[in-house]
Amino acid sequence: MSLAAMRRAARESVSGLPREFWWLWTSTLVNRLGAFVATFMALYLTLDRGYSATYAGLVAALHGLGGVISSLGAGVMTDRLGRRPTLLIAQSSTALSVALLGFMKDPLAIAAVAFLVGMASNASRPAVQAMMADIVRPEDRVRAFSLNYWAINLGFAISAMGAGFIAEFSYLAGFLIEAAMTMACAIVVFAKLPESRPVRTALEKDAEPEVGLGTVLRDGRFMGVVGLSFLVALIFQQGSVGLPVAMGEAGFTPADYGMAIAVNGVLIVVLQIPVTRFIEHRDPQRLLIISALLAGYGFGLTAFAGSIGVFALTVCVWTLAEIVNAPTQTGLVVRLSPLHGRGRYQGMYTMSWAVAALVAPLMSGFVIDRFGADWLWGICAVIGTFAALGYWTLMRGLPEEETEVGAGAVPVAPASRTAEGTAEETAEEAPAADARARVRR
């Protein structure tokens, strides 16, 4: 590909997205650039503080449990308070709790604050995804979610490298740097992002019931997608919990695992945008089926790996699945979410990944100890096959997404306008039809 063609492809990948999206994208990138604590928490507790690996695992589990609990609560906040207030509360709380964690000495205090960090850090995800769905046109959402996912992985790749150098100097510095960068994200949200929650007119309130958590739980098709998301997440989690253990038992060093897993981050950074350009307007059912099979059998192939090169090859397979699955599945969640219930729906979806992060270590440890690593990879293949069948079943007869009128996205209200503006004010900004985005299920 010529340089001119590459420039044109890059320009087309980022063109047409609203300014508010890029501020949200910037906030995501800054947040992930400062994600040091999750990277070196285990080393901090075992090497610097001298605690056992069991205690470090308990703290990690409490951190994950906090994320599970906050997912639904943050979803409700996103719908009731708004996207912007939820983001500000979540990011400010994360900054304060992370800074506090760096000064904790008592084991109980460390565990308690780690739980709070898990709650606060996970609370921003439903708000980010709901705001992105609000401000981006339906036809651009897969591309937007892909760019956001790319920023997450780029930021994490850089922060993971930086975390090691910072930890050699001072673990406390890592906590304080993450706190400062997370607070910077909150400042970006406060200064640059207006509220995007769609305004409900009086007629809409009378015609449509309020969306509650019960509404989400009774939505059979959506809850099926949440269950399939959990299964796919359970597979992907094995890259960080099952794979290093299996490679260690096979005689490979931590450096060997680092080389193999580094392929995942490199491929996402290099391929996420071009692959998204290829899949952007393709059938999501087919994409999710293919990604589930690639994930399951990508990890399944690990049973035959006997060298670093083969391990890296298996990582390539399931990384491609991750690149396809992440934006496609997030776009499907938005498609199945009612306009005024996006926060709750995104919260339930986020919870599926948080629960998978809790279950995956228990699953991999039990299977490897009792039956051996090859059984774990075989189970991953079975789960991937089951998830693919699930996507095929659930998405049959899924109606086409209705195109929104005008700009194609819910108009972003000015920063000074609250989400409770009057129907007359809404009518002045855009026709009522422009503010409605109905997804038929």
Short mmCIF file of C-alpha atoms in Angstrom, two decimals, residues 6 11 27 65 121 126 136 206 208 227 233 240 259 268 272 281-282 285 289 298 316 330 340 343 359 405:
data_model
loop_
_atom_site.label_atom_id
_atom_site.label_comp_id
_atom_site.label_asym_id
_atom_site.label_seq_id
_atom_site.Cartn_x
_atom_site.Cartn_y
_atom_site.Cartn_z
CA MET A 6 -2.35 4.75 3.91
CA ARG A 11 -8.27 9.88 7.28
CA SER A 27 -10.17 10.94 28.28
CA LEU A 65 -15.94 -7.86 43.18
CA SER A 121 -12.82 2.45 38.37
CA PRO A 126 -21.49 2.29 31.38
CA VAL A 136 -22.20 9.05 17.38
CA ASP A 206 -46.72 9.22 29.05
CA GLU A 208 -43.40 4.77 27.40
CA GLY A 227 -24.75 -14.49 28.87
CA ALA A 233 -15.04 -12.95 28.20
CA SER A 240 -3.89 -13.42 31.55
CA MET A 259 7.04 -12.25 24.70
CA ILE A 268 -4.52 -4.79 18.47
CA GLN A 272 -7.73 -2.74 15.13
CA HIS A 281 -20.84 -2.62 7.62
CA ARG A 282 -20.87 -6.43 7.62
CA GLN A 285 -24.33 -12.09 13.48
CA ILE A 289 -20.10 -16.25 15.34
CA GLY A 298 -7.46 -20.07 19.22
CA CYS A 316 -2.53 -14.21 16.99
CA THR A 330 -20.63 -3.30 21.99
CA HIS A 340 -33.63 6.08 27.66
CA GLY A 343 -27.05 3.21 31.07
CA VAL A 359 -14.69 -16.65 37.59
CA VAL A 405 -33.10 11.33 11.30
#
